Amino acid sequence: MTSVADFIKLQKKDFHSNLDLGMRYSSYVTWSGFYMPDFPEDGSPASREIAEQVKEYTMLRTGNTNDVQKLMALSLTENEADNIIELNGSVNITLLNACDTPEDFVNAITAATVKYSSSIKINPILAINTDEMTQDTTALASSLLGSQLFKGVYLYGQTLFNMPQKFTAFITSAKDHNLKTEINAGLAKSSDDFMKLLRTFVPDVMIQGECAAKDREILNFMNKNKITAVITPNPFTSGTENTIEKKAQYLRNFLDAGTDAKLGTESILLYNKSISQMASELCNTGLFTKEEITSILV
């Protein structure tokens, strides 16, 4: 049996952390100034409904550039406490609404990352919910690609599956700027859904790629195109609730197939798991040695 302490002491990476949702609930409440109704305080993950409420309340509470900076600092402090030395931190473009200009948005992210630069290498990733992506959003996002701040882009949402062709030009532009492209496949309900995304975008990273772990054709495509799969504690993926045992089996399948696979917290606020906690739980399923899990944390 391994413990969380076994992994906390290790220097490691978080390959997918939402910087607006990467803190513990106690920190969030202190920042927000109010308690979330029905928020689970027993360590269990927040339901989809509560997760949406948290995101809405966060947007309402984030009224200026200083709020954006403090919100991200809460997440970075949590990462620092878990001995994370590098993270891919997604920043939702909706936070731009709290800033007077796109330049202020960039400056807020820069200020937050510089403050923690001595302990964490932070790779800012521009995150966009495709269900809320308008022509104005696309134009703003495109203008940010050349800011020299972002290291990648991250798209998610149901519209990504329904109309992927709407986003091909944006992904192509991101690649032209030498940015990593990340796609969330958590809503994929079949191998066909998954493969459609892969062939349309050929991303660098696939978040919530559990559906792929059961399909040899998809695994071969991912290996051929060097696509990394990132697994997070999010239990609400692929149309079903995934336990840590199921997550462990998916990860085992990826590793056995020779697919590059990593771990990310996604949202410590919503799922209440650090990288060290997730690593320990995966080890204790009996499907991995401590050395195997350690090897995918760096």
PDB file of C-alpha atoms in Angstrom:
ATOM      1  CA  MET A   1       0.000   0.000   0.000  1.00  0.00           C
ATOM      2  CA  THR A   2       1.197   3.487  -0.808  1.00  0.00           C
ATOM      3  CA  SER A   3       0.184   6.676   0.954  1.00  0.00           C
ATOM      4  CA  VAL A   4      -0.388  10.209  -0.254  1.00  0.00           C
ATOM      5  CA  ALA A   5       2.769  11.199   1.627  1.00  0.00           C
ATOM      6  CA  ASP A   6       4.805   8.881  -0.610  1.00  0.00           C
ATOM      7  CA  PHE A   7       3.933  11.082  -3.575  1.00  0.00           C
ATOM      8  CA  ILE A   8       3.767  14.518  -1.950  1.00  0.00           C
ATOM      9  CA  LYS A   9       7.506  14.414  -1.347  1.00  0.00           C
ATOM     10  CA  LEU A  10       8.170  13.784  -5.048  1.00  0.00           C
ATOM     11  CA  GLN A  11       8.667  16.657  -7.477  1.00  0.00           C
ATOM     12  CA  LYS A  12       6.123  16.147 -10.238  1.00  0.00           C
ATOM     13  CA  LYS A  13       3.947  17.655 -12.965  1.00  0.00           C
ATOM     14  CA  ASP A  14       0.230  18.344 -13.255  1.00  0.00           C
ATOM     15  CA  PHE A  15      -0.618  17.916 -16.928  1.00  0.00           C
ATOM     16  CA  HIS A  16      -4.085  19.521 -16.757  1.00  0.00           C
ATOM     17  CA  SER A  17      -5.138  21.997 -14.081  1.00  0.00           C
ATOM     18  CA  ASN A  18      -7.928  24.559 -14.436  1.00  0.00           C
ATOM     19  CA  LEU A  19      -6.460  27.628 -12.742  1.00  0.00           C
ATOM     20  CA  ASP A  20      -9.880  29.067 -11.900  1.00  0.00           C
ATOM     21  CA  LEU A  21     -10.921  25.843 -10.112  1.00  0.00           C
ATOM     22  CA  GLY A  22      -7.669  24.438  -8.770  1.00  0.00           C
ATOM     23  CA  MET A  23      -8.023  25.247  -5.073  1.00  0.00           C
ATOM     24  CA  ARG A  24      -9.606  23.529  -2.076  1.00  0.00           C
ATOM     25  CA  TYR A  25     -13.125  24.500  -1.055  1.00  0.00           C
ATOM     26  CA  SER A  26     -11.908  26.188   2.147  1.00  0.00           C
ATOM     27  CA  SER A  27      -9.686  28.516   0.098  1.00  0.00           C
ATOM     28  CA  TYR A  28     -12.443  29.175  -2.418  1.00  0.00           C
ATOM     29  CA  VAL A  29     -14.904  30.166   0.319  1.00  0.00           C
ATOM     30  CA  THR A  30     -12.384  32.580   1.834  1.00  0.00           C
ATOM     31  CA  TRP A  31     -11.872  34.221  -1.573  1.00  0.00           C
ATOM     32  CA  SER A  32     -15.535  34.280  -2.596  1.00  0.00           C
ATOM     33  CA  GLY A  33     -16.948  35.391   0.747  1.00  0.00           C
ATOM     34  CA  PHE A  34     -19.877  32.960   0.607  1.00  0.00           C
ATOM     35  CA  TYR A  35     -20.653  29.261   0.945  1.00  0.00           C
ATOM     36  CA  MET A  36     -21.964  27.214  -1.960  1.00  0.00           C
ATOM     37  CA  PRO A  37     -25.361  25.652  -1.201  1.00  0.00           C
ATOM     38  CA  ASP A  38     -25.203  21.830  -1.014  1.00  0.00           C
ATOM     39  CA  PHE A  39     -21.490  21.730  -1.804  1.00  0.00           C
ATOM     40  CA  PRO A  40     -20.122  18.330  -0.648  1.00  0.00           C
ATOM     41  CA  GLU A  41     -17.670  18.834   2.191  1.00  0.00           C
ATOM     42  CA  ASP A  42     -17.028  15.125   2.798  1.00  0.00           C
ATOM     43  CA  GLY A  43     -14.455  14.805   0.022  1.00  0.00           C
ATOM     44  CA  SER A  44     -16.849  13.418  -2.589  1.00  0.00           C
ATOM     45  CA  PRO A  45     -16.909  15.031  -6.050  1.00  0.00           C
ATOM     46  CA  ALA A  46     -19.391  17.777  -6.787  1.00  0.00           C
ATOM     47  CA  SER A  47     -22.304  16.777  -9.000  1.00  0.00           C
ATOM     48  CA  ARG A  48     -22.621  18.163 -12.516  1.00  0.00           C
ATOM     49  CA  GLU A  49     -25.321  20.558 -11.313  1.00  0.00           C
ATOM     50  CA  ILE A  50     -23.245  21.917  -8.445  1.00  0.00           C
ATOM     51  CA  ALA A  51     -20.208  22.173 -10.712  1.00  0.00           C
ATOM     52  CA  GLU A  52     -22.156  24.428 -13.065  1.00  0.00           C
ATOM     53  CA  GLN A  53     -23.322  26.549 -10.120  1.00  0.00           C
ATOM     54  CA  VAL A  54     -19.730  26.934  -8.908  1.00  0.00           C
ATOM     55  CA  LYS A  55     -18.635  28.127 -12.347  1.00  0.00           C
ATOM     56  CA  GLU A  56     -21.518  30.614 -12.541  1.00  0.00           C
ATOM     57  CA  TYR A  57     -20.847  31.969  -9.038  1.00  0.00           C
ATOM     58  CA  THR A  58     -17.152  32.272  -9.819  1.00  0.00           C
ATOM     59  CA  MET A  59     -17.858  34.410 -12.856  1.00  0.00           C
ATOM     60  CA  LEU A  60     -20.201  36.624 -10.817  1.00  0.00           C
ATOM     61  CA  ARG A  61     -17.579  37.026  -8.075  1.00  0.00           C
ATOM     62  CA  THR A  62     -14.762  37.819 -10.510  1.00  0.00           C
ATOM     63  CA  GLY A  63     -15.274  41.505 -11.122  1.00  0.00           C
ATOM     64  CA  ASN A  64     -11.851  42.890 -11.983  1.00  0.00           C
ATOM     65  CA  THR A  65      -8.302  42.038 -12.955  1.00  0.00           C
ATOM     66  CA  ASN A  66      -7.223  41.767  -9.327  1.00  0.00           C
ATOM     67  CA  ASP A  67      -9.906  39.126  -8.708  1.00  0.00           C
ATOM     68  CA  VAL A  68      -8.609  37.095 -11.648  1.00  0.00           C
ATOM     69  CA  GLN A  69      -5.075  37.235 -10.338  1.00  0.00           C
ATOM     70  CA  LYS A  70      -6.084  36.232  -6.790  1.00  0.00           C
ATOM     71  CA  LEU A  71      -8.258  33.388  -8.072  1.00  0.00           C
ATOM     72  CA  MET A  72      -5.367  31.870 -10.005  1.00  0.00           C
ATOM     73  CA  ALA A  73      -3.023  32.392  -7.049  1.00  0.00           C
ATOM     74  CA  LEU A  74      -5.242  30.131  -4.921  1.00  0.00           C
ATOM     75  CA  SER A  75      -4.775  27.316  -7.423  1.00  0.00           C
ATOM     76  CA  LEU A  76      -1.044  27.885  -7.727  1.00  0.00           C
ATOM     77  CA  THR A  77      -0.647  27.839  -3.949  1.00  0.00           C
ATOM     78  CA  GLU A  78      -2.409  24.460  -3.869  1.00  0.00           C
ATOM     79  CA  ASN A  79      -0.087  23.121  -6.564  1.00  0.00           C
ATOM     80  CA  GLU A  80       2.931  24.412  -4.680  1.00  0.00           C
ATOM     81  CA  ALA A  81       1.772  22.570  -1.546  1.00  0.00           C
ATOM     82  CA  ASP A  82       1.683  19.301  -3.504  1.00  0.00           C
ATOM     83  CA  ASN A  83       5.259  19.802  -4.725  1.00  0.00           C
ATOM     84  CA  ILE A  84       4.198  20.406  -8.324  1.00  0.00           C
ATOM     85  CA  ILE A  85       7.161  21.869 -10.191  1.00  0.00           C
ATOM     86  CA  GLU A  86       5.476  22.181 -13.590  1.00  0.00           C
ATOM     87  CA  LEU A  87       1.860  22.415 -14.651  1.00  0.00           C
ATOM     88  CA  ASN A  88      -0.224  22.987 -17.726  1.00  0.00           C
ATOM     89  CA  GLY A  89      -2.638  25.546 -16.321  1.00  0.00           C
ATOM     90  CA  SER A  90      -5.747  26.265 -18.335  1.00  0.00           C
ATOM     91  CA  VAL A  91      -7.218  29.767 -18.065  1.00  0.00           C
ATOM     92  CA  ASN A  92     -10.807  30.107 -19.229  1.00  0.00           C
ATOM     93  CA  ILE A  93     -11.323  32.906 -21.718  1.00  0.00           C
ATOM     94  CA  THR A  94     -14.504  33.926 -19.851  1.00  0.00           C
ATOM     95  CA  LEU A  95     -12.238  35.441 -17.175  1.00  0.00           C
ATOM     96  CA  LEU A  96     -11.403  38.069 -19.771  1.00  0.00           C
ATOM     97  CA  ASN A  97     -14.841  39.574 -19.058  1.00  0.00           C
ATOM     98  CA  ALA A  98     -13.534  40.746 -15.689  1.00  0.00           C
ATOM     99  CA  CYS A  99     -10.697  42.665 -17.331  1.00  0.00           C
ATOM    100  CA  ASP A 100     -10.932  46.011 -19.103  1.00  0.00           C
ATOM    101  CA  THR A 101      -8.856  44.885 -22.086  1.00  0.00           C
ATOM    102  CA  PRO A 102      -7.251  41.712 -23.458  1.00  0.00           C
ATOM    103  CA  GLU A 103      -3.913  43.232 -22.437  1.00  0.00           C
ATOM    104  CA  ASP A 104      -5.102  43.407 -18.817  1.00  0.00           C
ATOM    105  CA  PHE A 105      -6.122  39.748 -19.054  1.00  0.00           C
ATOM    106  CA  VAL A 106      -2.652  38.788 -20.273  1.00  0.00           C
ATOM    107  CA  ASN A 107      -1.032  40.950 -17.590  1.00  0.00           C
ATOM    108  CA  ALA A 108      -3.099  39.332 -14.813  1.00  0.00           C
ATOM    109  CA  ILE A 109      -2.028  35.851 -15.902  1.00  0.00           C
ATOM    110  CA  THR A 110       1.571  36.977 -16.266  1.00  0.00           C
ATOM    111  CA  ALA A 111       1.585  38.517 -12.784  1.00  0.00           C
ATOM    112  CA  ALA A 112       0.189  35.341 -11.218  1.00  0.00           C
ATOM    113  CA  THR A 113       2.683  33.094 -12.982  1.00  0.00           C
ATOM    114  CA  VAL A 114       5.676  35.315 -12.251  1.00  0.00           C
ATOM    115  CA  LYS A 115       4.850  35.283  -8.531  1.00  0.00           C
ATOM    116  CA  TYR A 116       5.257  31.486  -8.447  1.00  0.00           C
ATOM    117  CA  SER A 117       7.967  31.147 -11.099  1.00  0.00           C
ATOM    118  CA  SER A 118      10.685  30.304  -8.572  1.00  0.00           C
ATOM    119  CA  SER A 119       8.886  27.092  -7.569  1.00  0.00           C
ATOM    120  CA  ILE A 120       6.601  26.175 -10.500  1.00  0.00           C
ATOM    121  CA  LYS A 121       7.084  26.283 -14.247  1.00  0.00           C
ATOM    122  CA  ILE A 122       3.636  27.344 -15.450  1.00  0.00           C
ATOM    123  CA  ASN A 123       2.476  26.718 -19.007  1.00  0.00           C
ATOM    124  CA  PRO A 124      -0.669  28.859 -19.504  1.00  0.00           C
ATOM    125  CA  ILE A 125      -3.271  27.189 -21.735  1.00  0.00           C
ATOM    126  CA  LEU A 126      -6.140  29.237 -23.202  1.00  0.00           C
ATOM    127  CA  ALA A 127      -9.355  27.309 -22.463  1.00  0.00           C
ATOM    128  CA  ILE A 128     -12.574  27.791 -24.420  1.00  0.00           C
ATOM    129  CA  ASN A 129     -16.019  26.241 -23.938  1.00  0.00           C
ATOM    130  CA  THR A 130     -17.189  25.640 -27.515  1.00  0.00           C
ATOM    131  CA  ASP A 131     -20.842  25.788 -26.367  1.00  0.00           C
ATOM    132  CA  GLU A 132     -20.277  29.478 -25.597  1.00  0.00           C
ATOM    133  CA  MET A 133     -17.959  30.293 -28.492  1.00  0.00           C
ATOM    134  CA  THR A 134     -19.307  33.161 -30.593  1.00  0.00           C
ATOM    135  CA  GLN A 135     -17.715  35.070 -33.456  1.00  0.00           C
ATOM    136  CA  ASP A 136     -16.526  37.665 -30.926  1.00  0.00           C
ATOM    137  CA  THR A 137     -15.034  34.949 -28.700  1.00  0.00           C
ATOM    138  CA  THR A 138     -13.261  33.406 -31.656  1.00  0.00           C
ATOM    139  CA  ALA A 139     -11.844  36.780 -32.695  1.00  0.00           C
ATOM    140  CA  LEU A 140     -10.628  37.520 -29.161  1.00  0.00           C
ATOM    141  CA  ALA A 141      -9.130  34.060 -28.777  1.00  0.00           C
ATOM    142  CA  SER A 142      -7.385  34.333 -32.123  1.00  0.00           C
ATOM    143  CA  SER A 143      -5.896  37.687 -31.138  1.00  0.00           C
ATOM    144  CA  LEU A 144      -4.476  36.122 -27.969  1.00  0.00           C
ATOM    145  CA  LEU A 145      -2.640  33.360 -29.831  1.00  0.00           C
ATOM    146  CA  GLY A 146       0.170  35.730 -30.729  1.00  0.00           C
ATOM    147  CA  SER A 147       0.549  37.183 -27.224  1.00  0.00           C
ATOM    148  CA  GLN A 148       3.611  35.024 -26.487  1.00  0.00           C
ATOM    149  CA  LEU A 149       1.983  34.120 -23.145  1.00  0.00           C
ATOM    150  CA  PHE A 150      -0.020  31.012 -23.954  1.00  0.00           C
ATOM    151  CA  LYS A 151       1.672  27.692 -24.607  1.00  0.00           C
ATOM    152  CA  GLY A 152      -1.432  25.994 -25.911  1.00  0.00           C
ATOM    153  CA  VAL A 153      -5.207  26.042 -26.446  1.00  0.00           C
ATOM    154  CA  TYR A 154      -7.830  23.783 -24.920  1.00  0.00           C
ATOM    155  CA  LEU A 155     -11.317  23.221 -26.384  1.00  0.00           C
ATOM    156  CA  TYR A 156     -14.206  21.441 -24.687  1.00  0.00           C
ATOM    157  CA  GLY A 157     -18.009  21.245 -24.831  1.00  0.00           C
ATOM    158  CA  GLN A 158     -20.787  19.425 -26.671  1.00  0.00           C
ATOM    159  CA  THR A 159     -20.550  21.675 -29.751  1.00  0.00           C
ATOM    160  CA  LEU A 160     -17.048  20.339 -30.299  1.00  0.00           C
ATOM    161  CA  PHE A 161     -18.641  16.977 -31.107  1.00  0.00           C
ATOM    162  CA  ASN A 162     -21.705  18.275 -32.910  1.00  0.00           C
ATOM    163  CA  MET A 163     -19.893  20.695 -35.236  1.00  0.00           C
ATOM    164  CA  PRO A 164     -16.137  20.108 -35.078  1.00  0.00           C
ATOM    165  CA  GLN A 165     -15.633  21.757 -38.453  1.00  0.00           C
ATOM    166  CA  LYS A 166     -16.440  25.129 -36.830  1.00  0.00           C
ATOM    167  CA  PHE A 167     -13.165  24.968 -34.925  1.00  0.00           C
ATOM    168  CA  THR A 168     -10.714  23.567 -37.453  1.00  0.00           C
ATOM    169  CA  ALA A 169      -9.515  27.008 -38.553  1.00  0.00           C
ATOM    170  CA  PHE A 170      -8.883  28.043 -34.953  1.00  0.00           C
ATOM    171  CA  ILE A 171      -6.933  24.864 -34.178  1.00  0.00           C
ATOM    172  CA  THR A 172      -4.939  25.290 -37.395  1.00  0.00           C
ATOM    173  CA  SER A 173      -4.116  28.857 -36.380  1.00  0.00           C
ATOM    174  CA  ALA A 174      -2.968  27.671 -32.953  1.00  0.00           C
ATOM    175  CA  LYS A 175      -0.671  25.132 -34.592  1.00  0.00           C
ATOM    176  CA  ASP A 176       0.670  27.842 -36.897  1.00  0.00           C
ATOM    177  CA  HIS A 177       1.623  29.749 -33.724  1.00  0.00           C
ATOM    178  CA  ASN A 178       3.453  26.624 -32.494  1.00  0.00           C
ATOM    179  CA  LEU A 179       0.978  26.171 -29.653  1.00  0.00           C
ATOM    180  CA  LYS A 180      -0.016  22.794 -28.242  1.00  0.00           C
ATOM    181  CA  THR A 181      -3.597  21.812 -28.999  1.00  0.00           C
ATOM    182  CA  GLU A 182      -5.716  20.069 -26.381  1.00  0.00           C
ATOM    183  CA  ILE A 183      -9.192  18.602 -26.875  1.00  0.00           C
ATOM    184  CA  ASN A 184     -11.566  17.289 -24.216  1.00  0.00           C
ATOM    185  CA  ALA A 185     -13.181  14.006 -25.239  1.00  0.00           C
ATOM    186  CA  GLY A 186     -15.095  13.439 -22.016  1.00  0.00           C
ATOM    187  CA  LEU A 187     -18.439  13.644 -23.816  1.00  0.00           C
ATOM    188  CA  ALA A 188     -17.554  10.960 -26.353  1.00  0.00           C
ATOM    189  CA  LYS A 189     -20.094   8.153 -26.112  1.00  0.00           C
ATOM    190  CA  SER A 190     -18.584   5.903 -28.759  1.00  0.00           C
ATOM    191  CA  SER A 191     -15.370   5.112 -30.587  1.00  0.00           C
ATOM    192  CA  ASP A 192     -16.813   6.844 -33.648  1.00  0.00           C
ATOM    193  CA  ASP A 193     -17.254  10.083 -31.670  1.00  0.00           C
ATOM    194  CA  PHE A 194     -13.703   9.826 -30.477  1.00  0.00           C
ATOM    195  CA  MET A 195     -12.157   9.046 -33.845  1.00  0.00           C
ATOM    196  CA  LYS A 196     -14.064  11.887 -35.477  1.00  0.00           C
ATOM    197  CA  LEU A 197     -12.371  14.340 -33.111  1.00  0.00           C
ATOM    198  CA  LEU A 198      -8.975  12.800 -33.624  1.00  0.00           C
ATOM    199  CA  ARG A 199      -9.136  12.862 -37.411  1.00  0.00           C
ATOM    200  CA  THR A 200     -10.572  16.397 -37.502  1.00  0.00           C
ATOM    201  CA  PHE A 201      -7.997  18.024 -35.226  1.00  0.00           C
ATOM    202  CA  VAL A 202      -5.081  15.583 -34.691  1.00  0.00           C
ATOM    203  CA  PRO A 203      -4.431  17.320 -31.344  1.00  0.00           C
ATOM    204  CA  ASP A 204      -1.307  17.052 -29.232  1.00  0.00           C
ATOM    205  CA  VAL A 205      -3.275  16.151 -26.119  1.00  0.00           C
ATOM    206  CA  MET A 206      -6.576  14.395 -25.491  1.00  0.00           C
ATOM    207  CA  ILE A 207      -8.157  15.096 -22.100  1.00  0.00           C
ATOM    208  CA  GLN A 208     -10.547  12.445 -20.727  1.00  0.00           C
ATOM    209  CA  GLY A 209      -9.621   9.907 -23.361  1.00  0.00           C
ATOM    210  CA  GLU A 210     -11.031   6.872 -21.584  1.00  0.00           C
ATOM    211  CA  CYS A 211     -13.154   5.836 -24.549  1.00  0.00           C
ATOM    212  CA  ALA A 212      -9.987   5.404 -26.607  1.00  0.00           C
ATOM    213  CA  ALA A 213      -8.413   2.922 -24.221  1.00  0.00           C
ATOM    214  CA  LYS A 214     -10.766   0.176 -25.414  1.00  0.00           C
ATOM    215  CA  ASP A 215     -10.222   0.613 -29.148  1.00  0.00           C
ATOM    216  CA  ARG A 216      -7.080  -0.652 -30.875  1.00  0.00           C
ATOM    217  CA  GLU A 217      -7.629   1.509 -33.983  1.00  0.00           C
ATOM    218  CA  ILE A 218      -7.780   4.647 -31.855  1.00  0.00           C
ATOM    219  CA  LEU A 219      -4.741   3.644 -29.815  1.00  0.00           C
ATOM    220  CA  ASN A 220      -2.779   3.037 -33.004  1.00  0.00           C
ATOM    221  CA  PHE A 221      -3.830   6.453 -34.348  1.00  0.00           C
ATOM    222  CA  MET A 222      -2.795   8.148 -31.109  1.00  0.00           C
ATOM    223  CA  ASN A 223       0.563   6.372 -31.092  1.00  0.00           C
ATOM    224  CA  LYS A 224       1.235   7.163 -34.743  1.00  0.00           C
ATOM    225  CA  ASN A 225       0.459  10.857 -34.215  1.00  0.00           C
ATOM    226  CA  LYS A 226       2.102  11.070 -30.762  1.00  0.00           C
ATOM    227  CA  ILE A 227      -1.103  12.154 -29.022  1.00  0.00           C
ATOM    228  CA  THR A 228      -0.901  12.192 -25.237  1.00  0.00           C
ATOM    229  CA  ALA A 229      -3.834  10.982 -23.139  1.00  0.00           C
ATOM    230  CA  VAL A 230      -4.433  12.833 -19.856  1.00  0.00           C
ATOM    231  CA  ILE A 231      -6.597  11.177 -17.209  1.00  0.00           C
ATOM    232  CA  THR A 232      -8.118  13.261 -14.412  1.00  0.00           C
ATOM    233  CA  PRO A 233     -10.270  12.490 -11.332  1.00  0.00           C
ATOM    234  CA  ASN A 234     -13.398  13.721 -13.152  1.00  0.00           C
ATOM    235  CA  PRO A 235     -15.868  10.832 -12.690  1.00  0.00           C
ATOM    236  CA  PHE A 236     -18.437  12.122 -15.167  1.00  0.00           C
ATOM    237  CA  THR A 237     -16.891  11.112 -18.483  1.00  0.00           C
ATOM    238  CA  SER A 238     -17.954   9.077 -21.501  1.00  0.00           C
ATOM    239  CA  GLY A 239     -21.597   9.178 -20.443  1.00  0.00           C
ATOM    240  CA  THR A 240     -21.051   7.131 -17.285  1.00  0.00           C
ATOM    241  CA  GLU A 241     -19.645   7.518 -13.796  1.00  0.00           C
ATOM    242  CA  ASN A 242     -16.055   6.315 -13.682  1.00  0.00           C
ATOM    243  CA  THR A 243     -14.622   5.054 -10.405  1.00  0.00           C
ATOM    244  CA  ILE A 244     -10.913   5.170  -9.608  1.00  0.00           C
ATOM    245  CA  GLU A 245     -10.806   1.432 -10.431  1.00  0.00           C
ATOM    246  CA  LYS A 246     -12.123   2.142 -13.930  1.00  0.00           C
ATOM    247  CA  LYS A 247      -9.688   5.025 -14.340  1.00  0.00           C
ATOM    248  CA  ALA A 248      -6.880   2.686 -13.331  1.00  0.00           C
ATOM    249  CA  GLN A 249      -7.893   0.121 -15.953  1.00  0.00           C
ATOM    250  CA  TYR A 250      -8.018   2.785 -18.672  1.00  0.00           C
ATOM    251  CA  LEU A 251      -4.566   3.988 -17.678  1.00  0.00           C
ATOM    252  CA  ARG A 252      -3.285   0.413 -17.653  1.00  0.00           C
ATOM    253  CA  ASN A 253      -4.625  -0.084 -21.182  1.00  0.00           C
ATOM    254  CA  PHE A 254      -2.913   3.080 -22.420  1.00  0.00           C
ATOM    255  CA  LEU A 255       0.434   2.152 -20.928  1.00  0.00           C
ATOM    256  CA  ASP A 256       0.268  -1.443 -22.196  1.00  0.00           C
ATOM    257  CA  ALA A 257      -0.473  -0.117 -25.700  1.00  0.00           C
ATOM    258  CA  GLY A 258       2.568   2.134 -25.591  1.00  0.00           C
ATOM    259  CA  THR A 259       0.431   5.304 -25.557  1.00  0.00           C
ATOM    260  CA  ASP A 260       1.816   8.337 -23.764  1.00  0.00           C
ATOM    261  CA  ALA A 261      -0.437   8.831 -20.722  1.00  0.00           C
ATOM    262  CA  LYS A 262      -0.283  11.406 -17.936  1.00  0.00           C
ATOM    263  CA  LEU A 263      -2.293  12.608 -14.929  1.00  0.00           C
ATOM    264  CA  GLY A 264      -4.014  15.944 -14.327  1.00  0.00           C
ATOM    265  CA  THR A 265      -6.142  17.280 -11.483  1.00  0.00           C
ATOM    266  CA  GLU A 266      -8.536  19.213 -13.767  1.00  0.00           C
ATOM    267  CA  SER A 267     -10.330  20.771 -10.783  1.00  0.00           C
ATOM    268  CA  ILE A 268      -9.280  20.217  -7.182  1.00  0.00           C
ATOM    269  CA  LEU A 269     -12.254  22.347  -6.102  1.00  0.00           C
ATOM    270  CA  LEU A 270     -14.803  20.080  -7.807  1.00  0.00           C
ATOM    271  CA  TYR A 271     -13.138  16.668  -7.425  1.00  0.00           C
ATOM    272  CA  ASN A 272     -11.090  17.185  -4.242  1.00  0.00           C
ATOM    273  CA  LYS A 273      -8.024  15.270  -5.433  1.00  0.00           C
ATOM    274  CA  SER A 274      -4.456  16.427  -5.798  1.00  0.00           C
ATOM    275  CA  ILE A 275      -2.008  14.651  -8.089  1.00  0.00           C
ATOM    276  CA  SER A 276      -0.506  12.910  -5.032  1.00  0.00           C
ATOM    277  CA  GLN A 277      -3.917  11.677  -3.895  1.00  0.00           C
ATOM    278  CA  MET A 278      -4.803  10.378  -7.349  1.00  0.00           C
ATOM    279  CA  ALA A 279      -1.400   8.703  -7.752  1.00  0.00           C
ATOM    280  CA  SER A 280      -1.753   6.942  -4.405  1.00  0.00           C
ATOM    281  CA  GLU A 281      -5.275   5.709  -5.190  1.00  0.00           C
ATOM    282  CA  LEU A 282      -4.184   4.385  -8.600  1.00  0.00           C
ATOM    283  CA  CYS A 283      -1.316   2.486  -7.009  1.00  0.00           C
ATOM    284  CA  ASN A 284      -3.588   0.971  -4.397  1.00  0.00           C
ATOM    285  CA  THR A 285      -5.827  -0.603  -7.053  1.00  0.00           C
ATOM    286  CA  GLY A 286      -3.024  -3.113  -7.528  1.00  0.00           C
ATOM    287  CA  LEU A 287      -2.654  -2.450 -11.254  1.00  0.00           C
ATOM    288  CA  PHE A 288       0.563  -0.422 -10.949  1.00  0.00           C
ATOM    289  CA  THR A 289       3.777  -0.296  -9.043  1.00  0.00           C
ATOM    290  CA  LYS A 290       4.807   2.911  -7.359  1.00  0.00           C
ATOM    291  CA  GLU A 291       7.630   3.191  -9.900  1.00  0.00           C
ATOM    292  CA  GLU A 292       5.190   3.008 -12.826  1.00  0.00           C
ATOM    293  CA  ILE A 293       3.025   5.803 -11.482  1.00  0.00           C
ATOM    294  CA  THR A 294       6.075   7.879 -10.594  1.00  0.00           C
ATOM    295  CA  SER A 295       7.326   7.571 -14.165  1.00  0.00           C
ATOM    296  CA  ILE A 296       4.209   9.279 -15.604  1.00  0.00           C
ATOM    297  CA  LEU A 297       4.343  12.151 -13.126  1.00  0.00           C
ATOM    298  CA  VAL A 298       7.504  13.640 -14.603  1.00  0.00           C
TER     299      VAL A 298
END
